[in-house]
Amino acid sequence: MSNTMHFADVGELEQMSKLIPGRADVAMILGSGLGAFADSLTHAKSISTTEIPGYPKSTVAGHAGKIVCGTLGGVRVLAFQGRIHMYEGYTPAQVALPVRLAHAAGATVLVVTNACGGASKRFAAGDLMLIDDHINFQFRNPLRGPQIAGEARWPDMSNCYDEELKQMAERTALELGIRLKRGTLAAVLGPTYETPAEVAMLRGYGADGVCMSTVPEVIAAAALGMRVLGISCVTNAAAGVTSAKLNHDEVQAVAGRAAAQLWSLASGVIGQIK
């Protein structure tokens, strides 16, 4: 793998994708505490990311470092258990590698999930937020550098979260009795949680939730022409919204408790994708 992690030769990506145990229609990137979703796929086959030469190792608790290929309602799904974060020292291009691999394996739809802090009082811990748009406060972009063959140089981001998929998610949530509200996600570098002043600033810019992931993956998906559905699990009130202290163990615990609803919602939507 090249040191730049920019894969100008798509042949390298295709060779890496051949190690994935199956083709896919839909790819899923699973956030903190949400990896158990992949265990519910039928006819599942998995591979450790350590078996793919050059694949970045996830070092964060709650991220298993596995790629699982299976089916859900007749739809072929490729699930990544073990998100890669820039705060682990990786480049934006490395963070976006799962998306590029999934696309090389045939996926045309990307479902991204994450744990986020609630910057808006509209959301409480355990709520699910349908990502309507994002703000890139990571100030990094996986498309920077040599253009990768097959990717748009200047992708349109005005509808990077697919409206049809969002409406599908809202209908599914209504049918299942799941509370789901749209919101704007702000992404920061981490690994520190935000200060109360930073949260107030982000809220002033229109952010409802704050995370340390997701945006690089969505940018790469937009460049590849993939349709994207994003769902955040609000695991805590962000700093300054309440006086509660923040810790990653609680993030994982709340995400784990919300996983059943997220599974029902995501599987309901995926089952409708044609």
Short mmCIF file of C-alpha atoms in Angstrom, two decimals:
data_model
loop_
_atom_site.label_atom_id
_atom_site.label_comp_id
_atom_site.label_asym_id
_atom_site.label_seq_id
_atom_site.Cartn_x
_atom_site.Cartn_y
_atom_site.Cartn_z
CA MET A 1 0.00 0.00 0.00
CA SER A 2 1.26 3.45 -0.82
CA ASN A 3 2.55 5.66 1.97
CA THR A 4 0.22 8.46 0.94
CA MET A 5 -2.88 6.25 1.35
CA HIS A 6 -4.35 7.84 -1.76
CA PHE A 7 -4.94 4.85 -4.06
CA ALA A 8 -4.67 6.72 -7.36
CA ASP A 9 -4.53 3.22 -8.85
CA VAL A 10 -7.94 1.66 -8.16
CA GLY A 11 -6.38 -1.73 -8.83
CA GLU A 12 -4.90 -1.63 -5.33
CA LEU A 13 -8.33 -1.09 -3.82
CA GLU A 14 -9.79 -3.88 -5.93
CA GLN A 15 -7.08 -6.26 -4.75
CA MET A 16 -7.79 -5.37 -1.12
CA SER A 17 -11.54 -5.76 -1.65
CA LYS A 18 -11.01 -9.34 -2.89
CA LEU A 19 -10.04 -10.29 0.67
CA ILE A 20 -13.51 -9.30 1.87
CA PRO A 21 -15.69 -12.45 2.10
CA GLY A 22 -18.45 -11.44 -0.29
CA ARG A 23 -20.01 -8.75 -2.45
CA ALA A 24 -22.36 -6.12 -1.07
CA ASP A 25 -25.29 -3.87 -1.92
CA VAL A 26 -25.15 -1.89 1.31
CA ALA A 27 -22.20 -1.04 3.55
CA MET A 28 -22.53 -0.18 7.22
CA ILE A 29 -19.98 1.52 9.45
CA LEU A 30 -20.85 0.86 13.07
CA GLY A 31 -20.10 3.39 15.79
CA SER A 32 -19.13 3.05 19.45
CA GLY A 33 -21.11 0.33 21.23
CA LEU A 34 -23.11 -0.50 18.08
CA GLY A 35 -20.99 -3.30 16.65
CA ALA A 36 -23.43 -6.04 17.74
CA PHE A 37 -25.60 -5.13 14.74
CA ALA A 38 -23.33 -7.20 12.52
CA ASP A 39 -23.98 -10.29 14.63
CA SER A 40 -27.60 -10.26 13.44
CA LEU A 41 -26.77 -10.73 9.76
CA THR A 42 -27.67 -14.10 8.25
CA HIS A 43 -25.29 -16.30 6.26
CA ALA A 44 -22.53 -14.19 7.79
CA LYS A 45 -18.85 -14.53 7.03
CA SER A 46 -16.24 -12.35 8.69
CA ILE A 47 -12.62 -11.39 8.43
CA SER A 48 -10.38 -9.60 10.90
CA THR A 49 -9.10 -6.32 9.56
CA THR A 50 -5.61 -7.50 10.55
CA GLU A 51 -5.85 -9.98 7.64
CA ILE A 52 -6.00 -7.12 5.12
CA PRO A 53 -2.49 -5.78 4.49
CA GLY A 54 -2.28 -2.08 5.27
CA TYR A 55 -5.72 -1.81 6.87
CA PRO A 56 -5.58 0.61 9.81
CA LYS A 57 -6.06 -0.95 13.24
CA SER A 58 -8.86 0.42 15.40
CA THR A 59 -7.61 1.02 18.94
CA VAL A 60 -10.83 2.26 20.56
CA ALA A 61 -12.90 0.24 23.05
CA GLY A 62 -16.18 -0.83 21.46
CA HIS A 63 -14.67 -1.23 17.98
CA ALA A 64 -13.96 -4.90 17.26
CA GLY A 65 -11.85 -4.65 14.11
CA LYS A 66 -13.90 -7.06 11.99
CA ILE A 67 -15.60 -6.91 8.61
CA VAL A 68 -18.76 -9.00 8.39
CA CYS A 69 -20.53 -9.88 5.15
CA GLY A 70 -24.07 -11.28 5.32
CA THR A 71 -27.65 -10.69 4.27
CA LEU A 72 -30.57 -8.78 5.72
CA GLY A 73 -33.98 -9.14 4.14
CA GLY A 74 -32.37 -10.40 0.96
CA VAL A 75 -30.00 -7.43 0.78
CA ARG A 76 -26.27 -8.10 0.83
CA VAL A 77 -24.69 -6.13 3.67
CA LEU A 78 -21.06 -5.43 4.47
CA ALA A 79 -20.66 -4.29 8.09
CA PHE A 80 -17.50 -2.74 9.49
CA GLN A 81 -17.11 -3.43 13.21
CA GLY A 82 -14.34 -1.08 14.15
CA ARG A 83 -14.35 2.47 12.94
CA ILE A 84 -11.09 4.27 12.23
CA HIS A 85 -10.66 7.73 13.75
CA MET A 86 -8.29 10.56 12.93
CA TYR A 87 -7.59 11.05 16.64
CA GLU A 88 -5.89 7.63 16.58
CA GLY A 89 -3.27 9.21 14.32
CA TYR A 90 -4.72 8.17 10.97
CA THR A 91 -5.13 10.34 7.89
CA PRO A 92 -8.55 11.26 6.47
CA ALA A 93 -7.83 8.92 3.54
CA GLN A 94 -7.18 6.03 5.95
CA VAL A 95 -10.42 6.81 7.78
CA ALA A 96 -12.28 6.68 4.46
CA LEU A 97 -10.71 3.36 3.41
CA PRO A 98 -13.72 1.22 4.51
CA VAL A 99 -15.99 3.25 2.23
CA ARG A 100 -13.68 2.85 -0.73
CA LEU A 101 -13.31 -0.87 -0.08
CA ALA A 102 -17.07 -1.29 0.23
CA HIS A 103 -17.62 0.52 -3.05
CA ALA A 104 -15.02 -1.69 -4.72
CA ALA A 105 -16.98 -4.68 -3.34
CA GLY A 106 -20.14 -3.45 -5.05
CA ALA A 107 -21.89 -1.34 -2.39
CA THR A 108 -23.89 1.62 -3.68
CA VAL A 109 -25.50 2.60 -0.36
CA LEU A 110 -23.67 3.55 2.83
CA VAL A 111 -25.31 3.49 6.25
CA VAL A 112 -23.22 5.27 8.87
CA THR A 113 -23.94 5.13 12.59
CA ASN A 114 -22.22 6.87 15.44
CA ALA A 115 -22.45 7.88 19.05
CA CYS A 116 -22.73 11.63 19.50
CA GLY A 117 -23.15 14.18 22.23
CA GLY A 118 -26.33 16.21 22.20
CA ALA A 119 -25.55 19.88 21.67
CA SER A 120 -29.23 20.75 21.42
CA LYS A 121 -31.74 20.36 24.24
CA ARG A 122 -34.09 18.85 21.65
CA PHE A 123 -32.23 15.57 22.17
CA ALA A 124 -31.83 13.45 25.29
CA ALA A 125 -29.49 10.53 26.00
CA GLY A 126 -30.73 7.46 24.15
CA ASP A 127 -32.47 9.38 21.36
CA LEU A 128 -31.79 8.56 17.73
CA MET A 129 -30.95 11.47 15.44
CA LEU A 130 -31.41 11.21 11.69
CA ILE A 131 -28.47 13.10 10.21
CA ASP A 132 -29.86 15.79 7.93
CA ASP A 133 -26.57 17.57 7.28
CA HIS A 134 -23.14 18.00 8.80
CA ILE A 135 -20.55 20.63 9.72
CA ASN A 136 -16.93 19.62 9.19
CA PHE A 137 -15.08 21.06 12.19
CA GLN A 138 -12.36 18.49 11.70
CA PHE A 139 -11.06 20.73 8.92
CA ARG A 140 -9.72 17.68 7.10
CA ASN A 141 -10.86 16.09 3.83
CA PRO A 142 -10.18 12.57 2.50
CA LEU A 143 -10.22 13.85 -1.09
CA ARG A 144 -7.23 16.11 -0.56
CA GLY A 145 -4.26 15.06 -2.67
CA PRO A 146 -4.12 13.17 -5.98
CA GLN A 147 -7.55 12.42 -7.40
CA ILE A 148 -8.53 8.78 -7.17
CA ALA A 149 -9.76 7.29 -10.43
CA GLY A 150 -13.54 6.94 -10.42
CA GLU A 151 -14.12 9.60 -7.74
CA ALA A 152 -15.51 13.07 -8.31
CA ARG A 153 -12.96 15.81 -7.76
CA TRP A 154 -15.57 18.32 -6.58
CA PRO A 155 -18.57 16.34 -5.29
CA ASP A 156 -21.81 18.16 -4.58
CA MET A 157 -22.49 17.98 -0.82
CA SER A 158 -25.92 19.65 -0.86
CA ASN A 159 -27.70 16.29 -0.58
CA CYS A 160 -24.94 14.05 0.75
CA TYR A 161 -27.47 12.43 3.12
CA ASP A 162 -29.97 10.98 0.69
CA GLU A 163 -33.44 12.49 1.06
CA GLU A 164 -35.26 9.36 -0.11
CA LEU A 165 -33.42 7.26 2.48
CA LYS A 166 -34.18 9.82 5.20
CA GLN A 167 -37.88 9.72 4.39
CA MET A 168 -37.75 5.93 4.35
CA ALA A 169 -36.17 6.00 7.83
CA GLU A 170 -38.84 8.38 9.13
CA ARG A 171 -41.66 6.17 7.85
CA THR A 172 -40.01 3.09 9.34
CA ALA A 173 -39.51 4.82 12.69
CA LEU A 174 -43.17 5.85 12.74
CA GLU A 175 -44.29 2.30 12.01
CA LEU A 176 -42.05 0.93 14.77
CA GLY A 177 -42.91 3.59 17.34
CA ILE A 178 -39.30 4.83 17.48
CA ARG A 179 -38.72 8.48 18.26
CA LEU A 180 -36.55 9.88 15.47
CA LYS A 181 -35.77 13.53 14.82
CA ARG A 182 -33.62 15.12 12.14
CA GLY A 183 -30.55 17.06 13.17
CA THR A 184 -27.27 18.52 12.01
CA LEU A 185 -24.10 16.73 13.07
CA ALA A 186 -20.85 18.55 13.81
CA ALA A 187 -17.64 16.53 13.60
CA VAL A 188 -14.54 17.48 15.60
CA LEU A 189 -11.12 15.83 15.76
CA GLY A 190 -11.09 14.63 19.38
CA PRO A 191 -10.08 12.70 21.37
CA THR A 192 -10.95 15.25 24.06
CA TYR A 193 -14.60 15.95 24.62
CA GLU A 194 -15.63 19.48 23.76
CA THR A 195 -15.55 22.34 26.25
CA PRO A 196 -18.83 24.06 27.17
CA ALA A 197 -17.71 27.10 25.14
CA GLU A 198 -17.01 24.93 22.10
CA VAL A 199 -20.42 23.27 22.37
CA ALA A 200 -22.09 26.68 22.65
CA MET A 201 -20.23 27.79 19.51
CA LEU A 202 -21.22 24.65 17.60
CA ARG A 203 -24.83 25.01 18.70
CA GLY A 204 -24.73 28.62 17.47
CA TYR A 205 -23.66 27.32 14.07
CA GLY A 206 -26.67 25.00 14.00
CA ALA A 207 -25.24 21.74 15.33
CA ASP A 208 -27.60 19.40 17.18
CA GLY A 209 -25.04 16.66 17.82
CA VAL A 210 -21.25 16.44 18.06
CA CYS A 211 -19.11 13.45 17.10
CA MET A 212 -15.49 12.59 16.28
CA SER A 213 -16.13 10.55 13.13
CA THR A 214 -18.48 10.00 10.17
CA VAL A 215 -17.81 13.10 8.06
CA PRO A 216 -14.69 11.78 6.23
CA GLU A 217 -16.59 8.61 5.33
CA VAL A 218 -19.58 10.57 4.03
CA ILE A 219 -17.34 12.82 1.94
CA ALA A 220 -15.70 9.78 0.33
CA ALA A 221 -19.12 8.24 -0.31
CA ALA A 222 -20.29 11.45 -2.00
CA ALA A 223 -17.23 11.40 -4.26
CA LEU A 224 -18.08 7.81 -5.22
CA GLY A 225 -21.73 8.60 -5.94
CA MET A 226 -23.02 6.45 -3.08
CA ARG A 227 -26.33 7.15 -1.36
CA VAL A 228 -25.87 7.77 2.36
CA LEU A 229 -28.11 7.29 5.39
CA GLY A 230 -26.72 8.54 8.70
CA ILE A 231 -28.11 7.76 12.15
CA SER A 232 -26.60 9.05 15.39
CA CYS A 233 -27.27 7.65 18.83
CA VAL A 234 -27.26 10.56 21.27
CA THR A 235 -25.38 9.02 24.18
CA ASN A 236 -25.01 12.05 26.42
CA ALA A 237 -25.63 15.75 26.69
CA ALA A 238 -22.57 17.58 25.39
CA ALA A 239 -20.50 19.66 27.80
CA GLY A 240 -22.33 22.65 29.20
CA VAL A 241 -25.81 21.42 28.25
CA THR A 242 -25.96 19.79 31.69
CA SER A 243 -23.46 19.61 34.55
CA ALA A 244 -22.87 15.86 34.07
CA LYS A 245 -19.31 14.63 33.54
CA LEU A 246 -18.49 12.85 30.28
CA ASN A 247 -16.76 9.48 29.86
CA HIS A 248 -16.42 6.88 27.11
CA ASP A 249 -17.74 4.01 29.26
CA GLU A 250 -21.07 5.79 29.60
CA VAL A 251 -21.11 6.48 25.86
CA GLN A 252 -20.73 2.75 25.18
CA ALA A 253 -23.35 1.83 27.77
CA VAL A 254 -26.01 4.18 26.39
CA ALA A 255 -25.22 3.15 22.81
CA GLY A 256 -25.60 -0.48 23.84
CA ARG A 257 -29.02 0.20 25.35
CA ALA A 258 -30.15 2.04 22.21
CA ALA A 259 -28.74 -0.61 19.88
CA ALA A 260 -32.01 -2.57 19.67
CA GLN A 261 -33.91 0.45 18.38
CA LEU A 262 -31.14 1.34 15.99
CA TRP A 263 -31.04 -2.25 14.73
CA SER A 264 -34.81 -2.26 14.15
CA LEU A 265 -34.69 1.07 12.34
CA ALA A 266 -31.66 0.33 10.18
CA SER A 267 -32.77 -3.18 9.29
CA GLY A 268 -36.23 -1.89 8.39
CA VAL A 269 -34.73 0.62 5.99
CA ILE A 270 -32.15 -1.75 4.51
CA GLY A 271 -34.86 -4.32 3.83
CA GLN A 272 -36.59 -1.78 1.57
CA ILE A 273 -33.51 -0.86 -0.46
CA LYS A 274 -33.67 -2.14 -4.01
#
